Amino acid sequence: MKYEILYPEAFPVVKFHLERGEKIKAESDAMIAMSPTIEVEGKMEGGILGGLARKFLSGESMFFQELTASRGAGELLIGHALPGGILDVELDGSYGLTVQKDGFLAGTQGINVDTKMQNLKRGFLSGEGFFILNITGRGTVFVSSYGVIHPINLEAGEEVVIDNGHLVAWPDYMDYKIETASSGLLSSFTSGEGFVCRFGGPGVILIQTRNPSAFEGWIRSMIPVQSN
């Protein structure tokens, strides 16, 4: 399957060149434009239970778009709602990719999307919730972000501390710990950081250069408060 990511540093879209019979799985409402040879259909991966789990546990849509070049070869454009990056990740089936909420954009044939439960501490303190997405299989995954996606490559024995609001995706074999940003709890919160994630290598962590929660807070601060 041929594809290219257009306008990668601004408002990117993915352009696919599908041969007859090829298909793409994408998040609901991801399609921007397509050839008339392509059909779009709503699907629930894992059936009703799988769709309900994504909707009510991880906050994702119940349905995926399945876009199939059923009437011949054609072109397809997909994108996402936030002003941010799109990155392609190849999976060979030997490991899965853990993806934060709203981070999954699309996947080629052979890619499976499931909901994974974190332990109590990680779910409560990481900012990602108790349920996150686990992407497995063989194929290409397209992840999206708010801001540009920046990879951090850790060798064995190396560590990095990441603000949890900037996480996008990481291999499911990587372990991480939740801790306060500073030595004291009060200092962590007065510094504006709160809790962070400490990852240990080897592995590549994908982060986003902007924090969507911080942007949401800024928007709320700009809205006038009406008095009764």
JSON list of C-alpha atoms in Angstrom, two decimals:
[
{"chain": "A", "resi": 1, "resn": "MET", "atom": "CA", "xyz": [0.00, 0.00, 0.00]},
{"chain": "A", "resi": 2, "resn": "LYS", "atom": "CA", "xyz": [1.34, 3.42, -0.96]},
{"chain": "A", "resi": 3, "resn": "TYR", "atom": "CA", "xyz": [0.84, 6.50, 1.18]},
{"chain": "A", "resi": 4, "resn": "GLU", "atom": "CA", "xyz": [2.42, 9.85, 2.00]},
{"chain": "A", "resi": 5, "resn": "ILE", "atom": "CA", "xyz": [2.00, 12.30, 4.85]},
{"chain": "A", "resi": 6, "resn": "LEU", "atom": "CA", "xyz": [1.40, 15.76, 3.41]},
{"chain": "A", "resi": 7, "resn": "TYR", "atom": "CA", "xyz": [2.17, 19.05, 5.20]},
{"chain": "A", "resi": 8, "resn": "PRO", "atom": "CA", "xyz": [3.84, 17.25, 8.15]},
{"chain": "A", "resi": 9, "resn": "GLU", "atom": "CA", "xyz": [4.85, 20.36, 10.10]},
{"chain": "A", "resi": 10, "resn": "ALA", "atom": "CA", "xyz": [1.53, 22.23, 9.93]},
{"chain": "A", "resi": 11, "resn": "PHE", "atom": "CA", "xyz": [-1.88, 20.61, 9.52]},
{"chain": "A", "resi": 12, "resn": "PRO", "atom": "CA", "xyz": [-0.97, 17.18, 8.11]},
{"chain": "A", "resi": 13, "resn": "VAL", "atom": "CA", "xyz": [-3.13, 14.75, 6.21]},
{"chain": "A", "resi": 14, "resn": "VAL", "atom": "CA", "xyz": [-2.37, 11.22, 4.98]},
{"chain": "A", "resi": 15, "resn": "LYS", "atom": "CA", "xyz": [-2.83, 10.53, 1.29]},
{"chain": "A", "resi": 16, "resn": "PHE", "atom": "CA", "xyz": [-3.35, 6.85, 0.43]},
{"chain": "A", "resi": 17, "resn": "HIS", "atom": "CA", "xyz": [-3.13, 5.26, -2.99]},
{"chain": "A", "resi": 18, "resn": "LEU", "atom": "CA", "xyz": [-5.31, 2.15, -2.66]},
{"chain": "A", "resi": 19, "resn": "GLU", "atom": "CA", "xyz": [-5.35, -0.71, -5.12]},
{"chain": "A", "resi": 20, "resn": "ARG", "atom": "CA", "xyz": [-8.60, -2.58, -5.66]},
{"chain": "A", "resi": 21, "resn": "GLY", "atom": "CA", "xyz": [-9.47, -4.56, -2.51]},
{"chain": "A", "resi": 22, "resn": "GLU", "atom": "CA", "xyz": [-7.12, -2.68, -0.17]},
{"chain": "A", "resi": 23, "resn": "LYS", "atom": "CA", "xyz": [-8.65, -1.14, 2.94]},
{"chain": "A", "resi": 24, "resn": "ILE", "atom": "CA", "xyz": [-7.85, 1.27, 5.75]},
{"chain": "A", "resi": 25, "resn": "LYS", "atom": "CA", "xyz": [-9.22, 1.34, 9.29]},
{"chain": "A", "resi": 26, "resn": "ALA", "atom": "CA", "xyz": [-9.57, 4.89, 10.63]},
{"chain": "A", "resi": 27, "resn": "GLU", "atom": "CA", "xyz": [-11.10, 6.78, 13.50]},
{"chain": "A", "resi": 28, "resn": "SER", "atom": "CA", "xyz": [-14.68, 7.97, 13.07]},
{"chain": "A", "resi": 29, "resn": "ASP", "atom": "CA", "xyz": [-14.93, 11.12, 10.90]},
{"chain": "A", "resi": 30, "resn": "ALA", "atom": "CA", "xyz": [-11.28, 10.88, 9.74]},
{"chain": "A", "resi": 31, "resn": "MET", "atom": "CA", "xyz": [-12.10, 10.81, 6.00]},
{"chain": "A", "resi": 32, "resn": "ILE", "atom": "CA", "xyz": [-11.55, 14.16, 4.24]},
{"chain": "A", "resi": 33, "resn": "ALA", "atom": "CA", "xyz": [-11.93, 13.16, 0.58]},
{"chain": "A", "resi": 34, "resn": "MET", "atom": "CA", "xyz": [-11.93, 9.96, -1.45]},
{"chain": "A", "resi": 35, "resn": "SER", "atom": "CA", "xyz": [-12.29, 8.61, -4.95]},
{"chain": "A", "resi": 36, "resn": "PRO", "atom": "CA", "xyz": [-15.76, 7.31, -5.93]},
{"chain": "A", "resi": 37, "resn": "THR", "atom": "CA", "xyz": [-14.24, 3.82, -6.17]},
{"chain": "A", "resi": 38, "resn": "ILE", "atom": "CA", "xyz": [-13.84, 3.75, -2.36]},
{"chain": "A", "resi": 39, "resn": "GLU", "atom": "CA", "xyz": [-16.62, 2.71, 0.02]},
{"chain": "A", "resi": 40, "resn": "VAL", "atom": "CA", "xyz": [-16.82, 3.86, 3.64]},
{"chain": "A", "resi": 41, "resn": "GLU", "atom": "CA", "xyz": [-18.55, 1.77, 6.30]},
{"chain": "A", "resi": 42, "resn": "GLY", "atom": "CA", "xyz": [-18.88, 2.03, 10.08]},
{"chain": "A", "resi": 43, "resn": "LYS", "atom": "CA", "xyz": [-17.45, -0.95, 11.98]},
{"chain": "A", "resi": 44, "resn": "MET", "atom": "CA", "xyz": [-17.17, -1.94, 15.64]},
{"chain": "A", "resi": 45, "resn": "GLU", "atom": "CA", "xyz": [-13.87, -3.72, 16.28]},
{"chain": "A", "resi": 46, "resn": "GLY", "atom": "CA", "xyz": [-14.39, -6.57, 18.72]},
{"chain": "A", "resi": 47, "resn": "GLY", "atom": "CA", "xyz": [-18.18, -6.41, 18.30]},
{"chain": "A", "resi": 48, "resn": "ILE", "atom": "CA", "xyz": [-20.57, -4.53, 20.57]},
{"chain": "A", "resi": 49, "resn": "LEU", "atom": "CA", "xyz": [-18.54, -5.20, 23.73]},
{"chain": "A", "resi": 50, "resn": "GLY", "atom": "CA", "xyz": [-15.35, -3.93, 22.09]},
{"chain": "A", "resi": 51, "resn": "GLY", "atom": "CA", "xyz": [-17.10, -0.79, 20.86]},
{"chain": "A", "resi": 52, "resn": "LEU", "atom": "CA", "xyz": [-18.66, -0.10, 24.25]},
{"chain": "A", "resi": 53, "resn": "ALA", "atom": "CA", "xyz": [-15.29, -0.59, 25.95]},
{"chain": "A", "resi": 54, "resn": "ARG", "atom": "CA", "xyz": [-13.64, 2.01, 23.70]},
{"chain": "A", "resi": 55, "resn": "LYS", "atom": "CA", "xyz": [-16.52, 4.46, 24.17]},
{"chain": "A", "resi": 56, "resn": "PHE", "atom": "CA", "xyz": [-17.09, 4.27, 27.92]},
{"chain": "A", "resi": 57, "resn": "LEU", "atom": "CA", "xyz": [-13.73, 3.06, 29.22]},
{"chain": "A", "resi": 58, "resn": "SER", "atom": "CA", "xyz": [-11.11, 4.81, 27.08]},
{"chain": "A", "resi": 59, "resn": "GLY", "atom": "CA", "xyz": [-13.23, 7.71, 25.79]},
{"chain": "A", "resi": 60, "resn": "GLU", "atom": "CA", "xyz": [-12.81, 6.78, 22.11]},
{"chain": "A", "resi": 61, "resn": "SER", "atom": "CA", "xyz": [-15.53, 6.42, 19.49]},
{"chain": "A", "resi": 62, "resn": "MET", "atom": "CA", "xyz": [-17.50, 3.16, 19.40]},
{"chain": "A", "resi": 63, "resn": "PHE", "atom": "CA", "xyz": [-17.09, 2.95, 15.63]},
{"chain": "A", "resi": 64, "resn": "PHE", "atom": "CA", "xyz": [-14.21, 2.90, 13.19]},
{"chain": "A", "resi": 65, "resn": "GLN", "atom": "CA", "xyz": [-14.37, 3.86, 9.55]},
{"chain": "A", "resi": 66, "resn": "GLU", "atom": "CA", "xyz": [-13.46, 1.03, 7.19]},
{"chain": "A", "resi": 67, "resn": "LEU", "atom": "CA", "xyz": [-12.52, 2.51, 3.83]},
{"chain": "A", "resi": 68, "resn": "THR", "atom": "CA", "xyz": [-12.23, -0.06, 1.04]},
{"chain": "A", "resi": 69, "resn": "ALA", "atom": "CA", "xyz": [-11.27, 0.35, -2.62]},
{"chain": "A", "resi": 70, "resn": "SER", "atom": "CA", "xyz": [-14.04, -2.05, -3.60]},
{"chain": "A", "resi": 71, "resn": "ARG", "atom": "CA", "xyz": [-14.79, -0.66, -7.07]},
{"chain": "A", "resi": 72, "resn": "GLY", "atom": "CA", "xyz": [-11.20, -0.20, -8.24]},
{"chain": "A", "resi": 73, "resn": "ALA", "atom": "CA", "xyz": [-8.06, 1.72, -7.37]},
{"chain": "A", "resi": 74, "resn": "GLY", "atom": "CA", "xyz": [-8.45, 5.17, -5.85]},
{"chain": "A", "resi": 75, "resn": "GLU", "atom": "CA", "xyz": [-7.06, 7.87, -3.57]},
{"chain": "A", "resi": 76, "resn": "LEU", "atom": "CA", "xyz": [-8.04, 8.70, -0.01]},
{"chain": "A", "resi": 77, "resn": "LEU", "atom": "CA", "xyz": [-7.27, 11.64, 2.29]},
{"chain": "A", "resi": 78, "resn": "ILE", "atom": "CA", "xyz": [-7.65, 11.34, 6.08]},
{"chain": "A", "resi": 79, "resn": "GLY", "atom": "CA", "xyz": [-6.85, 13.74, 8.92]},
{"chain": "A", "resi": 80, "resn": "HIS", "atom": "CA", "xyz": [-7.68, 14.53, 12.52]},
{"chain": "A", "resi": 81, "resn": "ALA", "atom": "CA", "xyz": [-9.40, 17.36, 14.37]},
{"chain": "A", "resi": 82, "resn": "LEU", "atom": "CA", "xyz": [-6.49, 18.81, 16.35]},
{"chain": "A", "resi": 83, "resn": "PRO", "atom": "CA", "xyz": [-3.77, 21.10, 14.95]},
{"chain": "A", "resi": 84, "resn": "GLY", "atom": "CA", "xyz": [-0.91, 18.67, 15.31]},
{"chain": "A", "resi": 85, "resn": "GLY", "atom": "CA", "xyz": [1.28, 15.98, 13.83]},
{"chain": "A", "resi": 86, "resn": "ILE", "atom": "CA", "xyz": [0.73, 12.57, 12.24]},
{"chain": "A", "resi": 87, "resn": "LEU", "atom": "CA", "xyz": [3.38, 9.86, 12.37]},
{"chain": "A", "resi": 88, "resn": "ASP", "atom": "CA", "xyz": [3.49, 6.37, 10.84]},
{"chain": "A", "resi": 89, "resn": "VAL", "atom": "CA", "xyz": [4.72, 3.47, 12.99]},
{"chain": "A", "resi": 90, "resn": "GLU", "atom": "CA", "xyz": [5.49, 0.02, 11.56]},
{"chain": "A", "resi": 91, "resn": "LEU", "atom": "CA", "xyz": [4.51, -2.96, 13.71]},
{"chain": "A", "resi": 92, "resn": "ASP", "atom": "CA", "xyz": [6.01, -6.40, 12.94]},
{"chain": "A", "resi": 93, "resn": "GLY", "atom": "CA", "xyz": [3.82, -8.37, 15.35]},
{"chain": "A", "resi": 94, "resn": "SER", "atom": "CA", "xyz": [6.53, -8.85, 18.01]},
{"chain": "A", "resi": 95, "resn": "TYR", "atom": "CA", "xyz": [5.16, -6.10, 20.30]},
{"chain": "A", "resi": 96, "resn": "GLY", "atom": "CA", "xyz": [2.20, -3.77, 20.70]},
{"chain": "A", "resi": 97, "resn": "LEU", "atom": "CA", "xyz": [1.92, 0.01, 20.84]},
{"chain": "A", "resi": 98, "resn": "THR", "atom": "CA", "xyz": [0.29, 1.70, 23.82]},
{"chain": "A", "resi": 99, "resn": "VAL", "atom": "CA", "xyz": [-1.52, 4.85, 22.66]},
{"chain": "A", "resi": 100, "resn": "GLN", "atom": "CA", "xyz": [-3.02, 7.65, 24.73]},
{"chain": "A", "resi": 101, "resn": "LYS", "atom": "CA", "xyz": [-6.61, 8.83, 24.30]},
{"chain": "A", "resi": 102, "resn": "ASP", "atom": "CA", "xyz": [-7.31, 10.34, 20.84]},
{"chain": "A", "resi": 103, "resn": "GLY", "atom": "CA", "xyz": [-3.85, 9.26, 19.62]},
{"chain": "A", "resi": 104, "resn": "PHE", "atom": "CA", "xyz": [-4.97, 6.54, 17.17]},
{"chain": "A", "resi": 105, "resn": "LEU", "atom": "CA", "xyz": [-5.81, 7.89, 13.72]},
{"chain": "A", "resi": 106, "resn": "ALA", "atom": "CA", "xyz": [-5.68, 4.91, 11.35]},
{"chain": "A", "resi": 107, "resn": "GLY", "atom": "CA", "xyz": [-4.18, 1.51, 10.60]},
{"chain": "A", "resi": 108, "resn": "THR", "atom": "CA", "xyz": [-3.62, -0.72, 7.60]},
{"chain": "A", "resi": 109, "resn": "GLN", "atom": "CA", "xyz": [-4.94, -4.26, 7.25]},
{"chain": "A", "resi": 110, "resn": "GLY", "atom": "CA", "xyz": [-3.60, -6.53, 9.98]},
{"chain": "A", "resi": 111, "resn": "ILE", "atom": "CA", "xyz": [-3.75, -3.88, 12.71]},
{"chain": "A", "resi": 112, "resn": "ASN", "atom": "CA", "xyz": [-5.95, -4.58, 15.77]},
{"chain": "A", "resi": 113, "resn": "VAL", "atom": "CA", "xyz": [-7.16, -1.95, 18.25]},
{"chain": "A", "resi": 114, "resn": "ASP", "atom": "CA", "xyz": [-8.07, -3.03, 21.77]},
{"chain": "A", "resi": 115, "resn": "THR", "atom": "CA", "xyz": [-8.67, -1.44, 25.18]},
{"chain": "A", "resi": 116, "resn": "LYS", "atom": "CA", "xyz": [-6.11, -2.13, 27.90]},
{"chain": "A", "resi": 117, "resn": "MET", "atom": "CA", "xyz": [-6.52, -1.58, 31.63]},
{"chain": "A", "resi": 118, "resn": "GLN", "atom": "CA", "xyz": [-3.80, 0.14, 33.66]},
{"chain": "A", "resi": 119, "resn": "ASN", "atom": "CA", "xyz": [-3.22, -0.53, 37.32]},
{"chain": "A", "resi": 120, "resn": "LEU", "atom": "CA", "xyz": [-4.89, 1.71, 39.90]},
{"chain": "A", "resi": 121, "resn": "LYS", "atom": "CA", "xyz": [-1.95, 4.03, 40.51]},
{"chain": "A", "resi": 122, "resn": "ARG", "atom": "CA", "xyz": [-1.16, 4.57, 36.85]},
{"chain": "A", "resi": 123, "resn": "GLY", "atom": "CA", "xyz": [-4.79, 5.10, 35.92]},
{"chain": "A", "resi": 124, "resn": "PHE", "atom": "CA", "xyz": [-5.36, 7.64, 38.67]},
{"chain": "A", "resi": 125, "resn": "LEU", "atom": "CA", "xyz": [-2.11, 9.61, 38.43]},
{"chain": "A", "resi": 126, "resn": "SER", "atom": "CA", "xyz": [-0.93, 9.34, 34.81]},
{"chain": "A", "resi": 127, "resn": "GLY", "atom": "CA", "xyz": [-3.66, 11.57, 33.40]},
{"chain": "A", "resi": 128, "resn": "GLU", "atom": "CA", "xyz": [-4.51, 8.93, 30.79]},
{"chain": "A", "resi": 129, "resn": "GLY", "atom": "CA", "xyz": [-7.28, 7.22, 32.76]},
{"chain": "A", "resi": 130, "resn": "PHE", "atom": "CA", "xyz": [-7.59, 3.58, 33.78]},
{"chain": "A", "resi": 131, "resn": "PHE", "atom": "CA", "xyz": [-8.10, 2.38, 30.20]},
{"chain": "A", "resi": 132, "resn": "ILE", "atom": "CA", "xyz": [-5.85, 3.12, 27.24]},
{"chain": "A", "resi": 133, "resn": "LEU", "atom": "CA", "xyz": [-5.54, 1.76, 23.70]},
{"chain": "A", "resi": 134, "resn": "ASN", "atom": "CA", "xyz": [-3.31, -1.18, 22.84]},
{"chain": "A", "resi": 135, "resn": "ILE", "atom": "CA", "xyz": [-2.47, -1.54, 19.13]},
{"chain": "A", "resi": 136, "resn": "THR", "atom": "CA", "xyz": [-1.21, -4.94, 17.96]},
{"chain": "A", "resi": 137, "resn": "GLY", "atom": "CA", "xyz": [-0.72, -6.93, 14.75]},
{"chain": "A", "resi": 138, "resn": "ARG", "atom": "CA", "xyz": [1.38, -6.46, 11.63]},
{"chain": "A", "resi": 139, "resn": "GLY", "atom": "CA", "xyz": [1.10, -3.32, 9.53]},
{"chain": "A", "resi": 140, "resn": "THR", "atom": "CA", "xyz": [1.29, 0.46, 9.75]},
{"chain": "A", "resi": 141, "resn": "VAL", "atom": "CA", "xyz": [-0.28, 2.53, 12.53]},
{"chain": "A", "resi": 142, "resn": "PHE", "atom": "CA", "xyz": [-0.85, 6.27, 12.13]},
{"chain": "A", "resi": 143, "resn": "VAL", "atom": "CA", "xyz": [-0.84, 8.20, 15.41]},
{"chain": "A", "resi": 144, "resn": "SER", "atom": "CA", "xyz": [-1.86, 11.84, 15.81]},
{"chain": "A", "resi": 145, "resn": "SER", "atom": "CA", "xyz": [-1.08, 14.53, 18.34]},
{"chain": "A", "resi": 146, "resn": "TYR", "atom": "CA", "xyz": [-1.64, 18.08, 19.50]},
{"chain": "A", "resi": 147, "resn": "GLY", "atom": "CA", "xyz": [1.52, 19.82, 18.33]},
{"chain": "A", "resi": 148, "resn": "VAL", "atom": "CA", "xyz": [4.40, 18.11, 16.55]},
{"chain": "A", "resi": 149, "resn": "ILE", "atom": "CA", "xyz": [5.26, 14.49, 17.41]},
{"chain": "A", "resi": 150, "resn": "HIS", "atom": "CA", "xyz": [8.78, 14.17, 18.79]},
{"chain": "A", "resi": 151, "resn": "PRO", "atom": "CA", "xyz": [10.44, 10.73, 19.28]},
{"chain": "A", "resi": 152, "resn": "ILE", "atom": "CA", "xyz": [12.67, 10.08, 22.31]},
{"chain": "A", "resi": 153, "resn": "ASN", "atom": "CA", "xyz": [14.94, 7.09, 21.72]},
{"chain": "A", "resi": 154, "resn": "LEU", "atom": "CA", "xyz": [16.25, 5.45, 24.90]},
{"chain": "A", "resi": 155, "resn": "GLU", "atom": "CA", "xyz": [19.07, 2.93, 24.99]},
{"chain": "A", "resi": 156, "resn": "ALA", "atom": "CA", "xyz": [19.19, 0.17, 27.59]},
{"chain": "A", "resi": 157, "resn": "GLY", "atom": "CA", "xyz": [19.75, 1.70, 31.03]},
{"chain": "A", "resi": 158, "resn": "GLU", "atom": "CA", "xyz": [18.75, 5.22, 29.97]},
{"chain": "A", "resi": 159, "resn": "GLU", "atom": "CA", "xyz": [15.80, 7.02, 31.58]},
{"chain": "A", "resi": 160, "resn": "VAL", "atom": "CA", "xyz": [13.67, 10.03, 30.75]},
{"chain": "A", "resi": 161, "resn": "VAL", "atom": "CA", "xyz": [11.03, 11.94, 32.74]},
{"chain": "A", "resi": 162, "resn": "ILE", "atom": "CA", "xyz": [8.00, 13.08, 30.71]},
{"chain": "A", "resi": 163, "resn": "ASP", "atom": "CA", "xyz": [5.09, 15.30, 31.66]},
{"chain": "A", "resi": 164, "resn": "ASN", "atom": "CA", "xyz": [2.10, 12.99, 31.35]},
{"chain": "A", "resi": 165, "resn": "GLY", "atom": "CA", "xyz": [0.11, 15.51, 29.28]},
{"chain": "A", "resi": 166, "resn": "HIS", "atom": "CA", "xyz": [2.68, 15.20, 26.47]},
{"chain": "A", "resi": 167, "resn": "LEU", "atom": "CA", "xyz": [2.58, 11.42, 25.99]},
{"chain": "A", "resi": 168, "resn": "VAL", "atom": "CA", "xyz": [1.34, 10.05, 22.65]},
{"chain": "A", "resi": 169, "resn": "ALA", "atom": "CA", "xyz": [2.51, 6.42, 22.33]},
{"chain": "A", "resi": 170, "resn": "TRP", "atom": "CA", "xyz": [5.16, 3.94, 23.47]},
{"chain": "A", "resi": 171, "resn": "PRO", "atom": "CA", "xyz": [5.95, 0.21, 22.99]},
{"chain": "A", "resi": 172, "resn": "ASP", "atom": "CA", "xyz": [3.99, -1.98, 25.38]},
{"chain": "A", "resi": 173, "resn": "TYR", "atom": "CA", "xyz": [7.19, -3.69, 26.57]},
{"chain": "A", "resi": 174, "resn": "MET", "atom": "CA", "xyz": [8.48, -0.44, 28.10]},
{"chain": "A", "resi": 175, "resn": "ASP", "atom": "CA", "xyz": [7.86, 0.05, 31.79]},
{"chain": "A", "resi": 176, "resn": "TYR", "atom": "CA", "xyz": [7.31, 3.37, 33.51]},
{"chain": "A", "resi": 177, "resn": "LYS", "atom": "CA", "xyz": [6.76, 4.74, 36.99]},
{"chain": "A", "resi": 178, "resn": "ILE", "atom": "CA", "xyz": [4.51, 7.57, 38.17]},
{"chain": "A", "resi": 179, "resn": "GLU", "atom": "CA", "xyz": [6.22, 10.06, 40.47]},
{"chain": "A", "resi": 180, "resn": "THR", "atom": "CA", "xyz": [6.07, 13.69, 41.53]},
{"chain": "A", "resi": 181, "resn": "ALA", "atom": "CA", "xyz": [8.05, 16.15, 39.42]},
{"chain": "A", "resi": 182, "resn": "SER", "atom": "CA", "xyz": [9.87, 17.53, 42.47]},
{"chain": "A", "resi": 183, "resn": "SER", "atom": "CA", "xyz": [11.09, 15.92, 45.68]},
{"chain": "A", "resi": 184, "resn": "GLY", "atom": "CA", "xyz": [8.12, 17.25, 47.61]},
{"chain": "A", "resi": 185, "resn": "LEU", "atom": "CA", "xyz": [4.42, 17.02, 46.72]},
{"chain": "A", "resi": 186, "resn": "LEU", "atom": "CA", "xyz": [3.76, 20.72, 47.41]},
{"chain": "A", "resi": 187, "resn": "SER", "atom": "CA", "xyz": [6.72, 21.80, 45.30]},
{"chain": "A", "resi": 188, "resn": "SER", "atom": "CA", "xyz": [5.58, 19.57, 42.43]},
{"chain": "A", "resi": 189, "resn": "PHE", "atom": "CA", "xyz": [2.20, 21.25, 42.25]},
{"chain": "A", "resi": 190, "resn": "THR", "atom": "CA", "xyz": [3.40, 24.81, 42.83]},
{"chain": "A", "resi": 191, "resn": "SER", "atom": "CA", "xyz": [5.87, 24.32, 39.95]},
{"chain": "A", "resi": 192, "resn": "GLY", "atom": "CA", "xyz": [2.92, 23.51, 37.67]},
{"chain": "A", "resi": 193, "resn": "GLU", "atom": "CA", "xyz": [4.11, 19.99, 36.86]},
{"chain": "A", "resi": 194, "resn": "GLY", "atom": "CA", "xyz": [2.41, 17.70, 39.39]},
{"chain": "A", "resi": 195, "resn": "PHE", "atom": "CA", "xyz": [2.93, 14.06, 38.43]},
{"chain": "A", "resi": 196, "resn": "VAL", "atom": "CA", "xyz": [5.28, 12.83, 35.69]},
{"chain": "A", "resi": 197, "resn": "CYS", "atom": "CA", "xyz": [6.17, 9.50, 34.08]},
{"chain": "A", "resi": 198, "resn": "ARG", "atom": "CA", "xyz": [9.69, 8.04, 34.34]},
{"chain": "A", "resi": 199, "resn": "PHE", "atom": "CA", "xyz": [10.46, 5.67, 31.45]},
{"chain": "A", "resi": 200, "resn": "GLY", "atom": "CA", "xyz": [13.37, 3.25, 31.22]},
{"chain": "A", "resi": 201, "resn": "GLY", "atom": "CA", "xyz": [14.96, 2.08, 27.97]},
{"chain": "A", "resi": 202, "resn": "PRO", "atom": "CA", "xyz": [15.35, 0.52, 25.58]},
{"chain": "A", "resi": 203, "resn": "GLY", "atom": "CA", "xyz": [12.56, 1.85, 23.39]},
{"chain": "A", "resi": 204, "resn": "VAL", "atom": "CA", "xyz": [11.18, 4.87, 21.55]},
{"chain": "A", "resi": 205, "resn": "ILE", "atom": "CA", "xyz": [8.57, 7.10, 23.22]},
{"chain": "A", "resi": 206, "resn": "LEU", "atom": "CA", "xyz": [6.47, 9.45, 21.10]},
{"chain": "A", "resi": 207, "resn": "ILE", "atom": "CA", "xyz": [5.56, 12.75, 22.74]},
{"chain": "A", "resi": 208, "resn": "GLN", "atom": "CA", "xyz": [3.56, 15.78, 21.59]},
{"chain": "A", "resi": 209, "resn": "THR", "atom": "CA", "xyz": [5.04, 19.27, 21.83]},
{"chain": "A", "resi": 210, "resn": "ARG", "atom": "CA", "xyz": [1.82, 20.75, 23.20]},
{"chain": "A", "resi": 211, "resn": "ASN", "atom": "CA", "xyz": [-0.42, 19.74, 26.11]},
{"chain": "A", "resi": 212, "resn": "PRO", "atom": "CA", "xyz": [-4.12, 19.58, 25.14]},
{"chain": "A", "resi": 213, "resn": "SER", "atom": "CA", "xyz": [-5.28, 19.88, 28.77]},
{"chain": "A", "resi": 214, "resn": "ALA", "atom": "CA", "xyz": [-3.24, 23.06, 29.24]},
{"chain": "A", "resi": 215, "resn": "PHE", "atom": "CA", "xyz": [-4.75, 24.51, 26.05]},
{"chain": "A", "resi": 216, "resn": "GLU", "atom": "CA", "xyz": [-8.22, 23.60, 27.26]},
{"chain": "A", "resi": 217, "resn": "GLY", "atom": "CA", "xyz": [-7.53, 25.44, 30.52]},
{"chain": "A", "resi": 218, "resn": "TRP", "atom": "CA", "xyz": [-6.31, 28.50, 28.61]},
{"chain": "A", "resi": 219, "resn": "ILE", "atom": "CA", "xyz": [-9.50, 28.54, 26.50]},
{"chain": "A", "resi": 220, "resn": "ARG", "atom": "CA", "xyz": [-11.65, 28.36, 29.63]},
{"chain": "A", "resi": 221, "resn": "SER", "atom": "CA", "xyz": [-9.73, 31.27, 31.16]},
{"chain": "A", "resi": 222, "resn": "MET", "atom": "CA", "xyz": [-10.58, 33.42, 28.14]},
{"chain": "A", "resi": 223, "resn": "ILE", "atom": "CA", "xyz": [-14.34, 32.84, 28.41]},
{"chain": "A", "resi": 224, "resn": "PRO", "atom": "CA", "xyz": [-16.06, 35.57, 30.46]},
{"chain": "A", "resi": 225, "resn": "VAL", "atom": "CA", "xyz": [-17.85, 34.34, 33.57]},
{"chain": "A", "resi": 226, "resn": "GLN", "atom": "CA", "xyz": [-21.45, 35.47, 33.65]},
{"chain": "A", "resi": 227, "resn": "SER", "atom": "CA", "xyz": [-22.76, 36.67, 36.98]},
{"chain": "A", "resi": 228, "resn": "ASN", "atom": "CA", "xyz": [-26.35, 36.09, 38.02]}
]
